[in-house]
Structure formats: C-alpha cells, structure tokens
Coordinates of C-alpha atoms in Angstrom, one line a residue:
X1 CA 0.0 0.0 -0.1
X2 CA 1.3 3.5 -0.8
X3 CA 2.4 5.7 2.0
X4 CA -0.1 8.5 2.9
X5 CA 2.7 11.3 2.6
X6 CA 0.2 14.0 3.3
X7 CA 0.4 13.1 7.1
X8 CA 4.1 13.4 7.3
X9 CA 4.6 16.9 8.5
X10 CA 5.5 18.3 11.0
X11 CA 7.0 15.6 13.1
X12 CA 8.9 16.3 16.1
X13 CA 12.7 15.8 15.8
X14 CA 14.3 12.6 17.1
X15 CA 10.8 11.1 17.9
X16 CA 10.0 7.4 17.0
X17 CA 7.4 9.0 14.4
X18 CA 10.0 10.8 12.6
X19 CA 12.3 7.5 12.2
X20 CA 9.0 5.8 10.9
X21 CA 8.6 8.5 8.5
X22 CA 12.2 8.3 7.2
X23 CA 11.6 4.6 6.5
X24 CA 8.4 5.3 4.7
X25 CA 9.8 8.2 2.5
X26 CA 12.8 6.0 1.5
X27 CA 10.3 3.2 0.4
X28 CA 8.0 5.6 -1.2
X29 CA 10.8 7.0 -3.3
X30 CA 11.7 3.5 -4.6
X31 CA 8.2 3.0 -5.5
X32 CA 7.8 6.4 -7.5
X33 CA 10.8 5.4 -9.6
X34 CA 9.1 2.2 -10.7
X35 CA 5.9 4.1 -11.2
X36 CA 7.5 6.8 -13.3
X37 CA 6.2 9.5 -10.9
X38 CA 8.9 12.1 -11.2
X39 CA 9.2 15.4 -9.2
X40 CA 8.3 17.5 -12.3
X41 CA 5.0 15.7 -12.6
X42 CA 4.2 16.8 -8.9
X43 CA 5.8 20.3 -8.8
X44 CA 3.4 22.2 -10.9
X45 CA 2.3 25.9 -10.6
X46 CA -0.8 24.7 -8.9
X47 CA 1.0 22.8 -6.3
X48 CA 3.5 25.7 -5.6
X49 CA 0.3 28.0 -5.1
X50 CA -1.0 25.3 -2.6
X51 CA 2.2 25.4 -0.7
X52 CA 2.1 29.3 -0.5
X53 CA -1.5 29.1 0.9
X54 CA -0.4 26.5 3.7
X55 CA 2.5 28.8 4.5
X56 CA 0.1 31.9 5.1
X57 CA -2.4 29.6 6.9
X58 CA 0.4 28.6 9.3
X59 CA 2.2 32.0 9.3
X60 CA 5.2 30.3 8.0
X61 CA 8.7 31.8 8.0
X62 CA 9.3 34.4 5.2
X63 CA 12.1 32.1 4.1
X64 CA 9.6 29.8 2.8
X65 CA 9.1 32.3 0.1
X66 CA 12.7 32.1 -1.1
X67 CA 13.2 28.4 -0.8
X68 CA 9.8 27.8 -2.8
X69 CA 11.1 30.1 -5.5
X70 CA 14.4 28.5 -5.7
X71 CA 12.8 24.9 -6.1
X72 CA 10.4 26.3 -8.6
X73 CA 13.3 27.9 -10.5
X74 CA 15.3 24.7 -10.5
X75 CA 12.3 22.7 -11.6
X76 CA 11.8 25.3 -14.5
X77 CA 8.1 25.9 -13.2
X78 CA 6.9 29.4 -14.2
X79 CA 5.8 30.8 -10.9
X80 CA 6.2 33.9 -8.9
X81 CA 5.9 33.3 -5.1
X82 CA 5.8 37.1 -4.3
X83 CA 2.8 37.5 -6.6
X84 CA 1.4 34.6 -4.9
X85 CA 1.7 36.1 -1.5
X86 CA 0.1 39.2 -2.8
X87 CA -2.9 37.2 -4.4
X88 CA -3.5 34.7 -1.6
X89 CA -2.8 36.9 1.3
X90 CA -6.3 38.5 1.5
X91 CA -7.9 35.1 1.0
X92 CA -6.0 32.8 3.4
X93 CA -6.3 33.8 7.1
X94 CA -4.0 32.5 9.9
X95 CA -5.5 29.3 11.4
X96 CA -2.8 28.3 13.8
X97 CA -1.0 30.4 16.4
X98 CA 2.2 28.3 16.9
X99 CA 5.1 29.9 18.5
X100 CA 6.4 32.6 17.9
X101 CA 2.9 33.7 16.8
X102 CA 0.9 32.1 19.7
X103 CA 1.4 29.9 22.6
X104 CA 0.8 26.6 20.8
X105 CA 3.9 24.4 20.2
X106 CA 4.8 22.4 17.0
X107 CA 3.9 19.3 18.8
X108 CA 0.3 20.7 19.4
X109 CA 0.1 21.1 15.5
X110 CA 1.4 17.5 15.0
X111 CA -1.4 16.2 17.3
X112 CA -4.0 18.3 15.6
X113 CA -3.3 16.6 12.2
X114 CA -0.3 18.8 11.0
X115 CA -0.2 20.1 7.4
X116 CA -2.7 17.6 6.1
X117 CA -5.3 19.0 8.6
X118 CA -4.5 22.5 7.6
X119 CA -4.9 21.7 3.9
X120 CA -8.4 20.2 4.7
X121 CA -9.4 23.5 6.5
X122 CA -8.4 25.5 3.4
X123 CA -9.6 22.9 0.9
X124 CA -12.0 25.3 -0.7
X125 CA -9.1 27.6 -1.5
X126 CA -6.5 25.2 -2.8
X127 CA -6.0 23.5 -6.3
X128 CA -7.6 20.0 -5.3
X129 CA -6.5 18.5 -8.7
X130 CA -2.8 19.0 -7.9
X131 CA -0.9 15.8 -7.8
X132 CA 0.7 14.4 -4.5
X133 CA 3.6 12.0 -4.1
X134 CA 1.1 9.2 -3.4
X135 CA 0.0 9.5 -7.1
X136 CA -3.4 10.8 -5.8
X137 CA -4.6 14.3 -6.3
X138 CA -5.3 16.5 -3.0
X139 CA -8.9 16.1 -3.6
X140 CA -8.6 12.4 -3.4
X141 CA -6.3 12.6 -0.4
X142 CA -8.6 14.9 1.5
X143 CA -12.0 13.4 0.4
X144 CA -12.7 11.3 3.6
X145 CA -10.3 13.0 6.0
X146 CA -11.7 14.6 9.2
X147 CA -9.7 17.2 11.1
X148 CA -8.8 16.0 14.7
X149 CA -9.8 18.2 17.8
X150 CA -7.0 20.5 18.4
X151 CA -5.5 23.9 17.6
X152 CA -6.3 24.3 14.0
X153 CA -9.1 26.8 13.6
X154 CA -11.5 27.1 10.6
X155 CA -12.0 29.6 7.8
X156 CA -15.0 31.0 9.7
X157 CA -13.2 31.4 13.0
X158 CA -9.4 32.1 12.2
X159 CA -6.8 33.3 14.5
X160 CA -6.4 36.4 12.4
X161 CA -7.8 37.6 9.1
X162 CA -4.9 39.9 8.4
X163 CA -2.2 38.3 6.1
X164 CA 0.4 36.6 8.2
X165 CA 2.9 37.6 5.5
X166 CA 3.0 40.5 3.2
X167 CA 5.2 41.9 0.3
X168 CA 6.3 45.5 0.4
X169 CA 7.5 47.5 -2.7
X170 CA 8.5 51.2 -3.3
X171 CA 11.5 53.3 -3.7
X172 CA 13.6 51.3 -1.2
X173 CA 12.5 48.0 -2.6
X174 CA 11.7 48.3 -6.2
X175 CA 11.8 44.5 -6.6
X176 CA 10.1 43.6 -3.3
X177 CA 10.7 42.8 0.2
X178 CA 8.9 40.8 2.9
X179 CA 7.5 41.4 6.4
X180 CA 6.0 38.8 8.5
X181 CA 3.1 39.9 10.6
X182 CA 1.9 36.6 12.2
X183 CA -0.8 37.4 14.5
X184 CA -1.4 41.0 13.3
X185 CA -4.0 42.2 15.7
X186 CA -2.4 45.0 17.6
X187 CA 0.7 44.9 15.4
X188 CA 1.9 48.5 14.4
X189 CA 1.1 48.7 10.7
X190 CA 3.0 51.8 9.8
X191 CA 6.4 53.5 10.6
X192 CA 8.3 56.6 9.7
X193 CA 11.6 57.6 11.0
X194 CA 15.3 58.5 10.2
X195 CA 17.7 56.0 8.9
X196 CA 20.6 54.6 10.9
X197 CA 22.8 52.7 8.5
X198 CA 25.1 49.7 9.3
X199 CA 27.0 47.6 6.8
X200 CA 27.3 44.5 9.2
X201 CA 25.4 42.8 11.8
X202 CA 28.2 43.3 14.3
X203 CA 28.3 47.0 13.9
X204 CA 24.4 47.3 14.3
X205 CA 24.9 45.3 17.5
X206 CA 27.4 47.8 18.7
X207 CA 24.9 50.5 17.5
X208 CA 22.7 49.5 20.5
X209 CA 25.2 51.2 22.8
X210 CA 24.1 54.7 22.0
X211 CA 23.8 55.1 18.1
X212 CA 20.4 53.6 17.8
X213 CA 17.2 55.5 19.4
X214 CA 13.6 55.0 19.5
X215 CA 12.0 56.2 16.4
X216 CA 14.8 55.1 14.1
X217 CA 14.8 52.9 11.1
X218 CA 17.8 50.6 11.2
X219 CA 19.2 50.0 7.8
X220 CA 21.2 46.7 7.8
X221 CA 22.8 46.0 4.5
X222 CA 25.2 43.9 2.5
X223 CA 23.6 40.7 3.8
X224 CA 21.8 39.6 0.8
X225 CA 22.6 36.5 -1.4
X226 CA 25.6 38.2 -3.1
X227 CA 26.6 40.6 -0.4
X228 CA 26.7 38.0 2.4
X229 CA 27.6 36.1 0.4
X230 CA 24.8 33.6 0.8
X231 CA 22.2 35.4 2.4
X232 CA 23.2 36.3 5.9
X233 CA 20.7 36.5 8.7
X234 CA 19.9 39.5 10.7
X235 CA 18.2 37.7 13.5
X236 CA 21.0 38.1 16.0
X237 CA 20.7 41.9 15.8
X238 CA 16.9 41.8 16.0
X239 CA 17.1 39.5 19.2
X240 CA 19.5 42.2 20.6
X241 CA 17.1 44.8 19.5
X242 CA 14.2 43.3 21.4
X243 CA 16.4 42.5 24.5
X244 CA 17.4 46.3 24.5
X245 CA 13.7 47.2 24.7
X246 CA 13.6 48.5 21.3
X247 CA 11.4 45.8 19.6
X248 CA 8.3 48.1 19.1
X249 CA 9.9 51.4 18.7
X250 CA 12.6 50.8 16.2
X251 CA 11.9 49.4 12.6
X252 CA 14.6 47.3 10.8
X253 CA 15.2 47.1 7.0
X254 CA 17.6 44.4 5.6
X255 CA 18.5 42.8 2.4
X256 CA 19.4 39.8 4.7
X257 CA 17.0 37.2 6.2
X258 CA 15.1 37.2 9.5
X259 CA 13.7 34.3 11.6
X260 CA 10.5 36.0 12.1
X261 CA 10.9 36.6 15.9
X262 CA 10.7 40.2 15.7
X263 CA 8.2 42.1 17.8
X264 CA 7.8 45.3 15.6
X265 CA 8.2 46.0 12.0
X266 CA 11.3 44.2 10.4
X267 CA 11.5 44.1 6.8
X268 CA 13.7 41.6 5.1
X269 CA 15.0 40.2 1.9
X270 CA 15.0 43.7 0.3
X271 CA 15.6 43.7 -3.5
X272 CA 17.7 44.8 -5.2
X273 CA 20.2 44.2 -2.5
X274 CA 22.9 46.7 -1.5
X275 CA 25.7 44.7 -3.2
X276 CA 24.1 45.1 -6.5
X277 CA 23.8 49.1 -5.9
X278 CA 20.2 48.8 -5.0
X279 CA 18.5 51.8 -3.3
X280 CA 19.5 50.4 0.1
X281 CA 23.1 51.1 -0.8
X282 CA 22.2 54.7 -1.1
X283 CA 20.8 55.4 2.2
X284 CA 22.6 57.8 4.5
X285 CA 22.0 58.5 8.2
X286 CA 19.0 60.7 8.8
X287 CA 17.3 60.0 5.6
X288 CA 13.6 59.6 6.2
X289 CA 12.1 56.1 5.6
X290 CA 8.3 55.3 5.6
X291 CA 6.8 51.9 5.8
X292 CA 3.1 51.4 5.3
X293 CA 1.8 48.0 5.6
X294 CA -1.8 48.8 4.6
X295 CA -0.3 50.4 1.3
X296 CA 2.2 47.5 1.0
X297 CA 4.7 50.3 0.5
X298 CA 8.3 51.0 1.7
X299 CA 9.8 54.3 0.6
X300 CA 13.0 56.1 0.8
X301 CA 11.9 59.9 1.2
X302 CA 15.0 61.4 -0.6
X303 CA 14.8 63.5 -3.9
X304 CA 15.8 61.4 -7.0
X305 CA 18.5 64.0 -8.1
X306 CA 20.3 63.4 -4.7
X307 CA 20.2 59.7 -5.1
X308 CA 21.6 60.0 -8.7
X309 CA 24.8 61.9 -7.2
X310 CA 25.0 59.4 -4.5
X311 CA 24.9 56.6 -7.1
X312 CA 27.6 58.2 -9.2
X313 CA 29.8 58.1 -6.0
X314 CA 29.0 54.7 -4.9
X315 CA 31.9 52.6 -4.3
X316 CA 31.2 48.8 -4.8
X317 CA 32.2 46.7 -2.1
X318 CA 35.1 44.2 -2.4
X319 CA 34.3 40.6 -3.7
X320 CA 34.7 37.6 -1.4
X321 CA 37.6 36.7 -3.5
X322 CA 38.5 35.3 -6.9
X323 CA 38.5 31.6 -5.9
X324 CA 36.5 29.2 -4.1
X325 CA 32.8 28.6 -3.7
X326 CA 31.9 31.8 -2.0
X327 CA 33.3 33.7 -5.0
X328 CA 31.5 31.6 -7.4
X329 CA 28.2 32.0 -5.6
X330 CA 28.7 35.8 -5.3
X331 CA 29.3 36.0 -9.0
X332 CA 26.3 33.9 -10.2
X333 CA 23.6 34.3 -7.6
X334 CA 20.4 35.4 -8.8
X335 CA 18.3 38.1 -6.9
X336 CA 16.5 36.9 -3.9
X337 CA 13.1 37.2 -5.3
X338 CA 14.2 34.8 -8.2
X339 CA 15.3 32.2 -5.4
X340 CA 18.9 33.2 -5.2
X341 CA 19.8 30.1 -7.4
X342 CA 22.7 30.0 -9.6
X343 CA 22.6 31.4 -13.1
X344 CA 25.1 30.1 -15.7
X345 CA 28.2 32.4 -16.0

C-alpha cells in the first residue's frame, strides 16, 4: 500500500514517528521510480500555489518564499511566489497560532493533524487536482479525511484575518521585500523615521550602545545573497534589539533574512540588494524612511536627483575573493526574489 505522505509534517525531531517517516519516505521514493512518478509531475504551478497557501495559513517563515521560489526555478516552473503572497494573502487567514505567533507548540500542531489537517481546512482555496507523491490528487487525499480536535481553527473562525506575510514595494525595494506579521491584531502597521545605517550585523549590535534611538529605522545592508555572500541572517541583531527594549520602537530594514521573531516592523529580503547597487546602498544616516503596511509600500523619502549623485559616487564593496565557492556564488547568484539560485556564467 502506498504511503500516505500527506500526514508526514510536522513531526517532532528525534521522535519514533520521525524515524518511521524516514523509513516510509525511502520506500516511497523507490516505488515512485517504478511508477515513473517524477518530481516535475508533482511540482506544478498549482502545487506551488497550494504550498504558498499553507505557509500563509500557518504563518510560516518568510524564508519559505525564497525556498519555494528556488525549487520552482530549479524545476523550471513558471511561478512568482511574491505574486502568490500578494494574491493569496487577502484570501487565506491565519488558522494556527504556533510559537512565535502564539502559545501553541509544533507538537500541538502535529497532534492536531499537521499540514494535512490545515490543507483540509483550506480545501476550498487550494487546487484540489494538484498531484501528491502518493500518485493521488489533493482532492482524493482529503476526500474522507476529518480534522482531529486541536489547535487548528476554521476559515470562519480564524486566529487572524490579516495576512500573516506581506510583500512591500516602493522606492527602497523596487523588486520587493517581505514582512512577517503573524498574529497581526495590535501589530503596528506603519512607521516613519530617520535611517541609521550599518554595513554589518556586528556594527548594528554595537550601535545599540547609543547610536540607535527610539523612532529610528535601522538599515542593515550587504547581507543579501551576493553581499553575504549567501544571504546572511540579521536575526542576532533583532534579538539584541528586542532585548534592549527597542522591539516596538525601532523598525528594521535589511537585504538579509530574518527568523520571524521580531516584535515590531522588520522588513527583510529587500531587493535589489545593496551589493548590486540597489537603493538600500544609497541610504545615509538621517534619511527619512516610510513603511506603510496597509499600502504595501516602503519608501526612501529622498529626492531622485540626490540619489543619482550618490549612485555616481557609490563604491562597490570588495568581492569575497577570486577563487572558491563563495566567490562563485557571489558572481552567479540570482536576486533573492528569483530564489537566489545560480545562473550560468
């Protein structure tokens, strides 16, 4: 009998259930080879749309967008995950408040049916004809499934109707950026303040000693796919910011990635990244930045003529080197909104 893959996530690490799933997955992979059921038959545009809907229903990490886009790019599936977040956000409410978005734990989600149960809850919003690794469609997989009692809410009674994840665009992020809201009730949805710029996470953490003040917008740059290189995380700084009591009074804007543990407004994966000469590289201390979540916008309030002069004087940062894997990645990495996969030289 084919393994019912749709009950495999999440599973607590190092648990007996995880070991069982590993065994079942390995067996199913062998079966799929014999059946001619290849990844490209499963990874369609409809399947990526379903995945994006699940991420929104669970308030999954902003990193999911990048990872899904990267897989789509490698599979040569024409899909835009940023556009999917924009389209699905108003339709898919948050159904499960797992930490850090609430008090529930991942184990509670597992006992409540996990991803399969959430898919059942949003069945009316997904592509039911999309194929799964069992060889059956989602419609067939969910036909006789009943969601167990637990922490997963319904579409009529969600945790929050505000999108758990939004994209922001504007003069500071022409190609887009991401902001995770999670349980957004009571979340500050706008911010305007002077920029405080830092070119490394370490320098930004040092800035908590006096440079950064309430009302500031911290710009943390050169952490993107090429600038990192490898898309560095700004999570240490955000954790330190929260610990210093600035979580709600200071906004963060970065071309790096974040874990989603922020308490206030923290915009990440800004594109184009600073290393490519994007607007983030042109920001100077004191420039006014405006973030309007309702309008899905993020703006650098500096005259275009001034930015042009700054662009002419901009000095490119030194490369990671002329040899080795990091130098190869830095030269060939695509923009973050395309998944940061490698493009042929």
